[in-house]
Amino acid sequence: SLSDSVANNTGLQHIDVGLLVKTKGLHDGRDENFDAFFINEDKVCDELESVMDEGGVIVDHHGCDFFPERWFDLVVVLRTDNGTLFPRLKNRGYNAHKITENIDCEIMGVVKEEAYDSYNKDIIWELQSNTIEDAENNLERIQQ
């Protein structure tokens, strides 16, 4: 992932929130329709509080509205065209319901809206993530 690449190249710590939720049990059960956990946002924030206070952390997650604003110097929202997003999600093995929900969210700009509702607009970067070239450009820009 882009977050993983940035962390590897900069020495920052990378936290994949989905993996953290799974391994630490920071959820309230599973949503079988989406083949995903019901994230307990309070538990996630409690788990991350001390690490985030230290700084030097990249938080990788598909949503952002429940994280405290004070934790971040930069919020990156990756956008993808639906013609690229659909096969990408299908290749990940997502079920039809989850693919549809993800595409609907992308069309409506849900994560972008969450970011602008939750953080100072000056720290939000909206970047395209359709091609390998986009990924390389995003990596270079974020590392600067």
mmCIF file of N, CA and C in Angstrom:
data_model
loop_
_atom_site.group_PDB
_atom_site.id
_atom_site.type_symbol
_atom_site.label_atom_id
_atom_site.label_comp_id
_atom_site.label_asym_id
_atom_site.label_seq_id
_atom_site.Cartn_x
_atom_site.Cartn_y
_atom_site.Cartn_z
ATOM 1 N N SER A 1 0.837 -1.196 0.000
ATOM 2 C CA SER A 1 0.000 0.000 0.000
ATOM 3 C C SER A 1 0.877 1.252 0.000
ATOM 4 N N LEU A 2 0.273 2.369 -0.364
ATOM 5 C CA LEU A 2 0.995 3.639 -0.360
ATOM 6 C C LEU A 2 1.501 3.953 1.043
ATOM 7 N N SER A 3 0.683 3.745 2.044
ATOM 8 C CA SER A 3 1.091 4.020 3.427
ATOM 9 C C SER A 3 2.296 3.183 3.825
ATOM 10 N N ASP A 4 2.264 1.935 3.446
ATOM 11 C CA ASP A 4 3.375 1.030 3.756
ATOM 12 C C ASP A 4 4.662 1.495 3.069
ATOM 13 N N SER A 5 4.549 1.911 1.821
ATOM 14 C CA SER A 5 5.718 2.405 1.084
ATOM 15 C C SER A 5 6.285 3.665 1.719
ATOM 16 N N VAL A 6 5.418 4.598 2.092
ATOM 17 C CA VAL A 6 5.883 5.828 2.746
ATOM 18 C C VAL A 6 6.601 5.479 4.047
ATOM 19 N N ALA A 7 6.013 4.595 4.829
ATOM 20 C CA ALA A 7 6.632 4.200 6.101
ATOM 21 C C ALA A 7 7.997 3.553 5.871
ATOM 22 N N ASN A 8 8.084 2.652 4.910
ATOM 23 C CA ASN A 8 9.359 1.985 4.624
ATOM 24 C C ASN A 8 10.440 2.965 4.185
ATOM 25 N N ASN A 9 10.044 3.976 3.426
ATOM 26 C CA ASN A 9 11.013 4.927 2.890
ATOM 27 C C ASN A 9 11.390 6.047 3.862
ATOM 28 N N THR A 10 10.574 6.250 4.879
ATOM 29 C CA THR A 10 10.810 7.375 5.793
ATOM 30 C C THR A 10 11.178 6.955 7.210
ATOM 31 N N GLY A 11 10.957 5.694 7.544
ATOM 32 C CA GLY A 11 11.210 5.242 8.898
ATOM 33 C C GLY A 11 10.059 5.523 9.858
ATOM 34 N N LEU A 12 8.954 6.045 9.350
ATOM 35 C CA LEU A 12 7.775 6.253 10.188
ATOM 36 C C LEU A 12 7.096 4.914 10.464
ATOM 37 N N GLN A 13 6.377 4.851 11.559
ATOM 38 C CA GLN A 13 5.634 3.635 11.904
ATOM 39 C C GLN A 13 4.338 3.594 11.116
ATOM 40 N N HIS A 14 4.000 2.434 10.568
ATOM 41 C CA HIS A 14 2.769 2.255 9.795
ATOM 42 C C HIS A 14 1.780 1.435 10.610
ATOM 43 N N ILE A 15 0.577 1.964 10.781
ATOM 44 C CA ILE A 15 -0.478 1.225 11.468
ATOM 45 C C ILE A 15 -1.645 1.031 10.506
ATOM 46 N N ASP A 16 -1.917 -0.215 10.176
ATOM 47 C CA ASP A 16 -3.065 -0.596 9.367
ATOM 48 C C ASP A 16 -4.219 -0.828 10.344
ATOM 49 N N VAL A 17 -5.170 0.078 10.356
ATOM 50 C CA VAL A 17 -6.243 0.025 11.355
ATOM 51 C C VAL A 17 -7.069 -1.247 11.218
ATOM 52 N N GLY A 18 -7.350 -1.682 10.000
ATOM 53 C CA GLY A 18 -8.113 -2.912 9.811
ATOM 54 C C GLY A 18 -7.425 -4.117 10.441
ATOM 55 N N LEU A 19 -6.115 -4.217 10.249
ATOM 56 C CA LEU A 19 -5.343 -5.308 10.847
ATOM 57 C C LEU A 19 -5.300 -5.172 12.368
ATOM 58 N N LEU A 20 -5.150 -3.955 12.867
ATOM 59 C CA LEU A 20 -5.147 -3.701 14.309
ATOM 60 C C LEU A 20 -6.467 -4.139 14.941
ATOM 61 N N VAL A 21 -7.565 -3.781 14.294
ATOM 62 C CA VAL A 21 -8.898 -4.155 14.785
ATOM 63 C C VAL A 21 -9.020 -5.673 14.867
ATOM 64 N N LYS A 22 -8.554 -6.343 13.842
ATOM 65 C CA LYS A 22 -8.653 -7.809 13.788
ATOM 66 C C LYS A 22 -7.770 -8.472 14.843
ATOM 67 N N THR A 23 -6.505 -8.055 14.928
ATOM 68 C CA THR A 23 -5.570 -8.737 15.821
ATOM 69 C C THR A 23 -5.791 -8.406 17.291
ATOM 70 N N LYS A 24 -6.279 -7.208 17.587
ATOM 71 C CA LYS A 24 -6.485 -6.792 18.982
ATOM 72 C C LYS A 24 -7.938 -6.928 19.432
ATOM 73 N N GLY A 25 -8.810 -7.372 18.545
ATOM 74 C CA GLY A 25 -10.222 -7.547 18.902
ATOM 75 C C GLY A 25 -10.932 -6.228 19.197
ATOM 76 N N LEU A 26 -10.604 -5.184 18.459
ATOM 77 C CA LEU A 26 -11.179 -3.858 18.701
ATOM 78 C C LEU A 26 -12.461 -3.662 17.889
ATOM 79 N N HIS A 27 -13.350 -4.607 18.037
ATOM 80 C CA HIS A 27 -14.587 -4.586 17.242
ATOM 81 C C HIS A 27 -15.751 -5.094 18.080
ATOM 82 N N ASP A 28 -16.939 -4.955 17.501
ATOM 83 C CA ASP A 28 -18.173 -5.406 18.145
ATOM 84 C C ASP A 28 -18.855 -6.472 17.302
ATOM 85 N N GLY A 29 -18.061 -7.389 16.750
ATOM 86 C CA GLY A 29 -18.607 -8.467 15.927
ATOM 87 C C GLY A 29 -18.381 -8.215 14.448
ATOM 88 N N ARG A 30 -18.996 -9.077 13.643
ATOM 89 C CA ARG A 30 -18.808 -9.009 12.193
ATOM 90 C C ARG A 30 -20.079 -8.600 11.477
ATOM 91 N N ASP A 31 -19.894 -7.892 10.392
ATOM 92 C CA ASP A 31 -20.973 -7.574 9.465
ATOM 93 C C ASP A 31 -20.813 -8.536 8.291
ATOM 94 N N GLU A 32 -21.650 -9.543 8.250
ATOM 95 C CA GLU A 32 -21.522 -10.583 7.225
ATOM 96 C C GLU A 32 -21.810 -10.038 5.821
ATOM 97 N N ASN A 33 -22.671 -9.017 5.704
ATOM 98 C CA ASN A 33 -22.956 -8.437 4.387
ATOM 99 C C ASN A 33 -21.711 -7.831 3.752
ATOM 100 N N PHE A 34 -20.855 -7.246 4.576
ATOM 101 C CA PHE A 34 -19.648 -6.591 4.076
ATOM 102 C C PHE A 34 -18.392 -7.415 4.313
ATOM 103 N N ASP A 35 -18.551 -8.564 4.962
ATOM 104 C CA ASP A 35 -17.397 -9.410 5.295
ATOM 105 C C ASP A 35 -16.323 -8.571 5.991
ATOM 106 N N ALA A 36 -16.782 -7.855 7.037
ATOM 107 C CA ALA A 36 -15.895 -6.940 7.764
ATOM 108 C C ALA A 36 -16.349 -6.849 9.221
ATOM 109 N N PHE A 37 -15.484 -6.298 10.048
ATOM 110 C CA PHE A 37 -15.816 -6.119 11.457
ATOM 111 C C PHE A 37 -16.561 -4.808 11.687
ATOM 112 N N PHE A 38 -17.410 -4.798 12.717
ATOM 113 C CA PHE A 38 -17.981 -3.551 13.218
ATOM 114 C C PHE A 38 -16.912 -2.939 14.118
ATOM 115 N N ILE A 39 -16.238 -1.922 13.641
ATOM 116 C CA ILE A 39 -15.127 -1.320 14.385
ATOM 117 C C ILE A 39 -15.655 -0.589 15.604
ATOM 118 N N ASN A 40 -15.047 -0.854 16.750
ATOM 119 C CA ASN A 40 -15.350 -0.097 17.963
ATOM 120 C C ASN A 40 -14.377 1.088 17.983
ATOM 121 N N GLU A 41 -14.870 2.237 17.541
ATOM 122 C CA GLU A 41 -14.019 3.411 17.365
ATOM 123 C C GLU A 41 -13.375 3.869 18.666
ATOM 124 N N ASP A 42 -14.092 3.772 19.766
ATOM 125 C CA ASP A 42 -13.522 4.166 21.067
ATOM 126 C C ASP A 42 -12.341 3.267 21.436
ATOM 127 N N LYS A 43 -12.502 1.962 21.231
ATOM 128 C CA LYS A 43 -11.407 1.034 21.529
ATOM 129 C C LYS A 43 -10.198 1.298 20.645
ATOM 130 N N VAL A 44 -10.437 1.601 19.369
ATOM 131 C CA VAL A 44 -9.330 1.890 18.447
ATOM 132 C C VAL A 44 -8.576 3.136 18.911
ATOM 133 N N CYS A 45 -9.311 4.194 19.233
ATOM 134 C CA CYS A 45 -8.667 5.433 19.677
ATOM 135 C C CYS A 45 -7.920 5.221 20.990
ATOM 136 N N ASP A 46 -8.505 4.469 21.909
ATOM 137 C CA ASP A 46 -7.819 4.179 23.171
ATOM 138 C C ASP A 46 -6.518 3.410 22.917
ATOM 139 N N GLU A 47 -6.563 2.455 22.000
ATOM 140 C CA GLU A 47 -5.389 1.649 21.671
ATOM 141 C C GLU A 47 -4.275 2.496 21.044
ATOM 142 N N LEU A 48 -4.660 3.475 20.249
ATOM 143 C CA LEU A 48 -3.680 4.275 19.511
ATOM 144 C C LEU A 48 -3.190 5.514 20.259
ATOM 145 N N GLU A 49 -3.874 5.908 21.304
ATOM 146 C CA GLU A 49 -3.599 7.189 21.971
ATOM 147 C C GLU A 49 -2.124 7.401 22.313
ATOM 148 N N SER A 50 -1.504 6.463 23.010
ATOM 149 C CA SER A 50 -0.118 6.682 23.447
ATOM 150 C C SER A 50 0.851 6.684 22.269
ATOM 151 N N VAL A 51 0.625 5.823 21.291
ATOM 152 C CA VAL A 51 1.487 5.766 20.112
ATOM 153 C C VAL A 51 1.360 7.062 19.304
ATOM 154 N N MET A 52 0.153 7.571 19.180
ATOM 155 C CA MET A 52 -0.067 8.795 18.403
ATOM 156 C C MET A 52 0.520 10.010 19.117
ATOM 157 N N ASP A 53 0.478 10.003 20.440
ATOM 158 C CA ASP A 53 1.070 11.115 21.200
ATOM 159 C C ASP A 53 2.576 11.212 20.975
ATOM 160 N N GLU A 54 3.222 10.068 20.707
ATOM 161 C CA GLU A 54 4.664 10.049 20.451
ATOM 162 C C GLU A 54 4.997 10.624 19.079
ATOM 163 N N GLY A 55 4.067 10.523 18.124
ATOM 164 C CA GLY A 55 4.283 11.034 16.773
ATOM 165 C C GLY A 55 5.020 10.046 15.894
ATOM 166 N N GLY A 56 5.223 10.442 14.627
ATOM 167 C CA GLY A 56 5.944 9.604 13.686
ATOM 168 C C GLY A 56 5.161 8.402 13.213
ATOM 169 N N VAL A 57 3.834 8.544 13.099
ATOM 170 C CA VAL A 57 2.980 7.403 12.769
ATOM 171 C C VAL A 57 2.141 7.711 11.526
ATOM 172 N N ILE A 58 2.047 6.723 10.653
ATOM 173 C CA ILE A 58 1.135 6.783 9.515
ATOM 174 C C ILE A 58 -0.034 5.864 9.844
ATOM 175 N N VAL A 59 -1.237 6.422 9.859
ATOM 176 C CA VAL A 59 -2.448 5.650 10.137
ATOM 177 C C VAL A 59 -3.130 5.378 8.797
ATOM 178 N N ASP A 60 -3.322 4.114 8.489
ATOM 179 C CA ASP A 60 -3.884 3.674 7.214
ATOM 180 C C ASP A 60 -5.283 3.121 7.469
ATOM 181 N N HIS A 61 -6.283 3.838 6.954
ATOM 182 C CA HIS A 61 -7.666 3.385 7.126
ATOM 183 C C HIS A 61 -8.536 4.002 6.050
ATOM 184 N N HIS A 62 -9.666 3.390 5.771
ATOM 185 C CA HIS A 62 -10.566 3.875 4.728
ATOM 186 C C HIS A 62 -11.552 4.923 5.230
ATOM 187 N N GLY A 63 -11.498 5.267 6.496
ATOM 188 C CA GLY A 63 -12.325 6.324 7.067
ATOM 189 C C GLY A 63 -11.478 7.130 8.025
ATOM 190 N N CYS A 64 -11.972 8.309 8.398
ATOM 191 C CA CYS A 64 -11.108 9.147 9.233
ATOM 192 C C CYS A 64 -11.864 9.966 10.270
ATOM 193 N N ASP A 65 -13.168 9.962 10.223
ATOM 194 C CA ASP A 65 -13.932 10.925 11.015
ATOM 195 C C ASP A 65 -13.911 10.694 12.521
ATOM 196 N N PHE A 66 -13.436 9.555 12.977
ATOM 197 C CA PHE A 66 -13.441 9.313 14.420
ATOM 198 C C PHE A 66 -12.090 9.535 15.084
ATOM 199 N N PHE A 67 -11.064 9.797 14.289
ATOM 200 C CA PHE A 67 -9.742 10.057 14.861
ATOM 201 C C PHE A 67 -9.638 11.515 15.302
ATOM 202 N N PRO A 68 -9.022 11.783 16.453
ATOM 203 C CA PRO A 68 -8.862 13.167 16.912
ATOM 204 C C PRO A 68 -8.022 13.997 15.941
ATOM 205 N N GLU A 69 -8.436 15.209 15.715
ATOM 206 C CA GLU A 69 -7.743 16.106 14.791
ATOM 207 C C GLU A 69 -6.291 16.332 15.194
ATOM 208 N N ARG A 70 -6.028 16.376 16.492
ATOM 209 C CA ARG A 70 -4.679 16.679 16.989
ATOM 210 C C ARG A 70 -3.644 15.622 16.600
ATOM 211 N N TRP A 71 -4.087 14.455 16.166
ATOM 212 C CA TRP A 71 -3.173 13.383 15.820
ATOM 213 C C TRP A 71 -2.449 13.598 14.488
ATOM 214 N N PHE A 72 -2.971 14.437 13.608
ATOM 215 C CA PHE A 72 -2.486 14.448 12.231
ATOM 216 C C PHE A 72 -1.931 15.783 11.776
ATOM 217 N N ASP A 73 -0.816 15.694 11.047
ATOM 218 C CA ASP A 73 -0.233 16.837 10.342
ATOM 219 C C ASP A 73 -0.655 16.826 8.879
ATOM 220 N N LEU A 74 -1.050 15.663 8.389
ATOM 221 C CA LEU A 74 -1.448 15.488 6.999
ATOM 222 C C LEU A 74 -2.514 14.398 6.918
ATOM 223 N N VAL A 75 -3.561 14.667 6.137
ATOM 224 C CA VAL A 75 -4.598 13.670 5.859
ATOM 225 C C VAL A 75 -4.638 13.506 4.345
ATOM 226 N N VAL A 76 -4.379 12.293 3.867
ATOM 227 C CA VAL A 76 -4.379 12.014 2.437
ATOM 228 C C VAL A 76 -5.629 11.208 2.099
ATOM 229 N N VAL A 77 -6.400 11.730 1.145
ATOM 230 C CA VAL A 77 -7.588 11.043 0.652
ATOM 231 C C VAL A 77 -7.267 10.576 -0.769
ATOM 232 N N LEU A 78 -7.209 9.268 -0.946
ATOM 233 C CA LEU A 78 -6.939 8.714 -2.270
ATOM 234 C C LEU A 78 -8.255 8.516 -3.015
ATOM 235 N N ARG A 79 -8.310 8.995 -4.240
ATOM 236 C CA ARG A 79 -9.510 8.869 -5.073
ATOM 237 C C ARG A 79 -9.191 7.967 -6.257
ATOM 238 N N THR A 80 -10.166 7.188 -6.671
ATOM 239 C CA THR A 80 -9.979 6.260 -7.779
ATOM 240 C C THR A 80 -11.199 6.289 -8.689
ATOM 241 N N ASP A 81 -10.961 6.320 -9.995
ATOM 242 C CA ASP A 81 -12.050 6.244 -10.961
ATOM 243 C C ASP A 81 -12.732 4.884 -10.838
ATOM 244 N N ASN A 82 -14.042 4.869 -11.051
ATOM 245 C CA ASN A 82 -14.790 3.620 -10.890
ATOM 246 C C ASN A 82 -14.358 2.525 -11.855
ATOM 247 N N GLY A 83 -13.931 2.913 -13.044
ATOM 248 C CA GLY A 83 -13.455 1.919 -14.010
ATOM 249 C C GLY A 83 -12.208 1.197 -13.529
ATOM 250 N N THR A 84 -11.461 1.840 -12.656
ATOM 251 C CA THR A 84 -10.275 1.234 -12.046
ATOM 252 C C THR A 84 -10.640 0.558 -10.730
ATOM 253 N N LEU A 85 -11.531 1.195 -9.981
ATOM 254 C CA LEU A 85 -11.877 0.704 -8.649
ATOM 255 C C LEU A 85 -12.579 -0.659 -8.693
ATOM 256 N N PHE A 86 -13.529 -0.826 -9.607
ATOM 257 C CA PHE A 86 -14.291 -2.073 -9.652
ATOM 258 C C PHE A 86 -13.391 -3.295 -9.804
ATOM 259 N N PRO A 87 -12.522 -3.349 -10.822
ATOM 260 C CA PRO A 87 -11.669 -4.549 -10.929
ATOM 261 C C PRO A 87 -10.687 -4.687 -9.764
ATOM 262 N N ARG A 88 -10.250 -3.571 -9.211
ATOM 263 C CA ARG A 88 -9.326 -3.618 -8.068
ATOM 264 C C ARG A 88 -9.999 -4.317 -6.886
ATOM 265 N N LEU A 89 -11.236 -3.948 -6.597
ATOM 266 C CA LEU A 89 -11.970 -4.548 -5.470
ATOM 267 C C LEU A 89 -12.318 -6.003 -5.767
ATOM 268 N N LYS A 90 -12.688 -6.289 -6.999
ATOM 269 C CA LYS A 90 -13.011 -7.663 -7.394
ATOM 270 C C LYS A 90 -11.777 -8.557 -7.231
ATOM 271 N N ASN A 91 -10.610 -8.046 -7.621
ATOM 272 C CA ASN A 91 -9.366 -8.818 -7.479
ATOM 273 C C ASN A 91 -9.002 -9.052 -6.018
ATOM 274 N N ARG A 92 -9.462 -8.196 -5.124
ATOM 275 C CA ARG A 92 -9.233 -8.393 -3.684
ATOM 276 C C ARG A 92 -10.185 -9.432 -3.094
ATOM 277 N N GLY A 93 -11.146 -9.881 -3.881
ATOM 278 C CA GLY A 93 -12.078 -10.894 -3.414
ATOM 279 C C GLY A 93 -13.281 -10.332 -2.667
ATOM 280 N N TYR A 94 -13.542 -9.033 -2.817
ATOM 281 C CA TYR A 94 -14.701 -8.439 -2.151
ATOM 282 C C TYR A 94 -15.984 -8.997 -2.755
ATOM 283 N N ASN A 95 -17.009 -9.180 -1.894
ATOM 284 C CA ASN A 95 -18.289 -9.648 -2.400
ATOM 285 C C ASN A 95 -19.016 -8.508 -3.126
ATOM 286 N N ALA A 96 -20.059 -8.850 -3.888
ATOM 287 C CA ALA A 96 -20.765 -7.867 -4.714
ATOM 288 C C ALA A 96 -21.327 -6.715 -3.885
ATOM 289 N N HIS A 97 -21.864 -7.014 -2.717
ATOM 290 C CA HIS A 97 -22.436 -5.982 -1.854
ATOM 291 C C HIS A 97 -21.359 -4.987 -1.405
ATOM 292 N N LYS A 98 -20.213 -5.509 -1.025
ATOM 293 C CA LYS A 98 -19.121 -4.659 -0.560
ATOM 294 C C LYS A 98 -18.551 -3.814 -1.709
ATOM 295 N N ILE A 99 -18.458 -4.393 -2.885
ATOM 296 C CA ILE A 99 -17.982 -3.643 -4.053
ATOM 297 C C ILE A 99 -18.939 -2.500 -4.359
ATOM 298 N N THR A 100 -20.218 -2.788 -4.387
ATOM 299 C CA THR A 100 -21.220 -1.755 -4.683
ATOM 300 C C THR A 100 -21.158 -0.625 -3.671
ATOM 301 N N GLU A 101 -21.060 -0.965 -2.408
ATOM 302 C CA GLU A 101 -20.988 0.056 -1.351
ATOM 303 C C GLU A 101 -19.734 0.921 -1.502
ATOM 304 N N ASN A 102 -18.604 0.287 -1.796
ATOM 305 C CA ASN A 102 -17.352 1.029 -1.986
ATOM 306 C C ASN A 102 -17.443 1.965 -3.189
ATOM 307 N N ILE A 103 -18.012 1.504 -4.278
ATOM 308 C CA ILE A 103 -18.138 2.337 -5.479
ATOM 309 C C ILE A 103 -19.107 3.490 -5.216
ATOM 310 N N ASP A 104 -20.220 3.207 -4.543
ATOM 311 C CA ASP A 104 -21.157 4.281 -4.188
ATOM 312 C C ASP A 104 -20.479 5.338 -3.322
ATOM 313 N N CYS A 105 -19.681 4.901 -2.363
ATOM 314 C CA CYS A 105 -18.959 5.839 -1.489
ATOM 315 C C CYS A 105 -17.968 6.682 -2.280
ATOM 316 N N GLU A 106 -17.304 6.067 -3.246
ATOM 317 C CA GLU A 106 -16.353 6.804 -4.073
ATOM 318 C C GLU A 106 -17.086 7.833 -4.937
ATOM 319 N N ILE A 107 -18.196 7.436 -5.538
ATOM 320 C CA ILE A 107 -18.976 8.358 -6.373
ATOM 321 C C ILE A 107 -19.430 9.566 -5.551
ATOM 322 N N MET A 108 -19.883 9.313 -4.341
ATOM 323 C CA MET A 108 -20.411 10.383 -3.493
ATOM 324 C C MET A 108 -19.317 11.129 -2.722
ATOM 325 N N GLY A 109 -18.082 10.659 -2.794
ATOM 326 C CA GLY A 109 -16.986 11.328 -2.109
ATOM 327 C C GLY A 109 -17.104 11.285 -0.598
ATOM 328 N N VAL A 110 -17.540 10.154 -0.074
ATOM 329 C CA VAL A 110 -17.804 10.022 1.358
ATOM 330 C C VAL A 110 -16.555 10.275 2.208
ATOM 331 N N VAL A 111 -15.441 9.644 1.866
ATOM 332 C CA VAL A 111 -14.229 9.806 2.673
ATOM 333 C C VAL A 111 -13.702 11.240 2.554
ATOM 334 N N LYS A 112 -13.757 11.794 1.365
ATOM 335 C CA LYS A 112 -13.353 13.188 1.166
ATOM 336 C C LYS A 112 -14.187 14.112 2.056
ATOM 337 N N GLU A 113 -15.482 13.903 2.059
ATOM 338 C CA GLU A 113 -16.377 14.725 2.882
ATOM 339 C C GLU A 113 -16.078 14.544 4.368
ATOM 340 N N GLU A 114 -15.837 13.302 4.796
ATOM 341 C CA GLU A 114 -15.467 13.044 6.195
ATOM 342 C C GLU A 114 -14.211 13.812 6.563
ATOM 343 N N ALA A 115 -13.236 13.788 5.673
ATOM 344 C CA ALA A 115 -11.972 14.476 5.945
ATOM 345 C C ALA A 115 -12.199 15.977 6.108
ATOM 346 N N TYR A 116 -12.928 16.575 5.185
ATOM 347 C CA TYR A 116 -13.159 18.021 5.256
ATOM 348 C C TYR A 116 -14.057 18.408 6.430
ATOM 349 N N ASP A 117 -14.923 17.510 6.861
ATOM 350 C CA ASP A 117 -15.765 17.776 8.037
ATOM 351 C C ASP A 117 -15.001 17.612 9.345
ATOM 352 N N SER A 118 -13.889 16.866 9.313
ATOM 353 C CA SER A 118 -13.198 16.492 10.543
ATOM 354 C C SER A 118 -11.873 17.210 10.776
ATOM 355 N N TYR A 119 -11.248 17.726 9.709
ATOM 356 C CA TYR A 119 -9.900 18.278 9.830
ATOM 357 C C TYR A 119 -9.798 19.623 9.114
ATOM 358 N N ASN A 120 -8.775 20.375 9.466
ATOM 359 C CA ASN A 120 -8.495 21.643 8.813
ATOM 360 C C ASN A 120 -8.195 21.371 7.340
ATOM 361 N N LYS A 121 -8.841 22.097 6.455
ATOM 362 C CA LYS A 121 -8.685 21.862 5.019
ATOM 363 C C LYS A 121 -7.242 22.017 4.544
ATOM 364 N N ASP A 122 -6.445 22.767 5.290
ATOM 365 C CA ASP A 122 -5.054 23.001 4.891
ATOM 366 C C ASP A 122 -4.170 21.759 5.015
ATOM 367 N N ILE A 123 -4.613 20.749 5.773
ATOM 368 C CA ILE A 123 -3.793 19.540 5.929
ATOM 369 C C ILE A 123 -4.311 18.380 5.081
ATOM 370 N N ILE A 124 -5.342 18.619 4.281
ATOM 371 C CA ILE A 124 -5.946 17.549 3.490
ATOM 372 C C ILE A 124 -5.426 17.601 2.057
ATOM 373 N N TRP A 125 -4.903 16.477 1.603
ATOM 374 C CA TRP A 125 -4.486 16.319 0.210
ATOM 375 C C TRP A 125 -5.374 15.264 -0.425
ATOM 376 N N GLU A 126 -5.996 15.621 -1.529
ATOM 377 C CA GLU A 126 -6.802 14.681 -2.296
ATOM 378 C C GLU A 126 -5.982 14.281 -3.519
ATOM 379 N N LEU A 127 -5.629 13.005 -3.611
ATOM 380 C CA LEU A 127 -4.745 12.522 -4.663
ATOM 381 C C LEU A 127 -5.414 11.411 -5.464
ATOM 382 N N GLN A 128 -5.175 11.403 -6.767
ATOM 383 C CA GLN A 128 -5.686 10.340 -7.630
ATOM 384 C C GLN A 128 -4.830 9.084 -7.464
ATOM 385 N N SER A 129 -5.485 7.930 -7.488
ATOM 386 C CA SER A 129 -4.789 6.656 -7.322
ATOM 387 C C SER A 129 -5.354 5.630 -8.304
ATOM 388 N N ASN A 130 -5.099 5.901 -9.589
ATOM 389 C CA ASN A 130 -5.627 5.028 -10.636
ATOM 390 C C ASN A 130 -4.562 4.147 -11.278
ATOM 391 N N THR A 131 -3.345 4.649 -11.347
ATOM 392 C CA THR A 131 -2.300 3.966 -12.107
ATOM 393 C C THR A 131 -1.040 3.804 -11.260
ATOM 394 N N ILE A 132 -0.124 3.017 -11.767
ATOM 395 C CA ILE A 132 1.183 2.868 -11.118
ATOM 396 C C ILE A 132 1.874 4.232 -11.066
ATOM 397 N N GLU A 133 1.747 5.002 -12.150
ATOM 398 C CA GLU A 133 2.348 6.337 -12.187
ATOM 399 C C GLU A 133 1.754 7.236 -11.098
ATOM 400 N N ASP A 134 0.435 7.164 -10.894
ATOM 401 C CA ASP A 134 -0.198 7.922 -9.800
ATOM 402 C C ASP A 134 0.413 7.524 -8.467
ATOM 403 N N ALA A 135 0.562 6.221 -8.252
ATOM 404 C CA ALA A 135 1.110 5.726 -6.985
ATOM 405 C C ALA A 135 2.530 6.240 -6.773
ATOM 406 N N GLU A 136 3.339 6.199 -7.825
ATOM 407 C CA GLU A 136 4.721 6.688 -7.718
ATOM 408 C C GLU A 136 4.754 8.186 -7.426
ATOM 409 N N ASN A 137 3.904 8.951 -8.130
ATOM 410 C CA ASN A 137 3.839 10.396 -7.903
ATOM 411 C C ASN A 137 3.349 10.721 -6.491
ATOM 412 N N ASN A 138 2.359 9.966 -6.021
ATOM 413 C CA ASN A 138 1.829 10.178 -4.668
ATOM 414 C C ASN A 138 2.897 9.898 -3.623
ATOM 415 N N LEU A 139 3.625 8.810 -3.816
ATOM 416 C CA LEU A 139 4.695 8.450 -2.886
ATOM 417 C C LEU A 139 5.738 9.562 -2.825
ATOM 418 N N GLU A 140 6.143 10.034 -3.990
ATOM 419 C CA GLU A 140 7.160 11.093 -4.034
ATOM 420 C C GLU A 140 6.652 12.370 -3.368
ATOM 421 N N ARG A 141 5.423 12.734 -3.652
ATOM 422 C CA ARG A 141 4.862 13.978 -3.084
ATOM 423 C C ARG A 141 4.739 13.892 -1.552
ATOM 424 N N ILE A 142 4.256 12.786 -1.053
ATOM 425 C CA ILE A 142 4.054 12.637 0.393
ATOM 426 C C ILE A 142 5.387 12.635 1.136
ATOM 427 N N GLN A 143 6.392 12.045 0.527
ATOM 428 C CA GLN A 143 7.703 11.952 1.195
ATOM 429 C C GLN A 143 8.439 13.278 1.264
ATOM 430 N N GLN A 144 8.028 14.260 0.478
ATOM 431 C CA GLN A 144 8.725 15.554 0.469
ATOM 432 C C GLN A 144 8.502 16.335 1.732
#
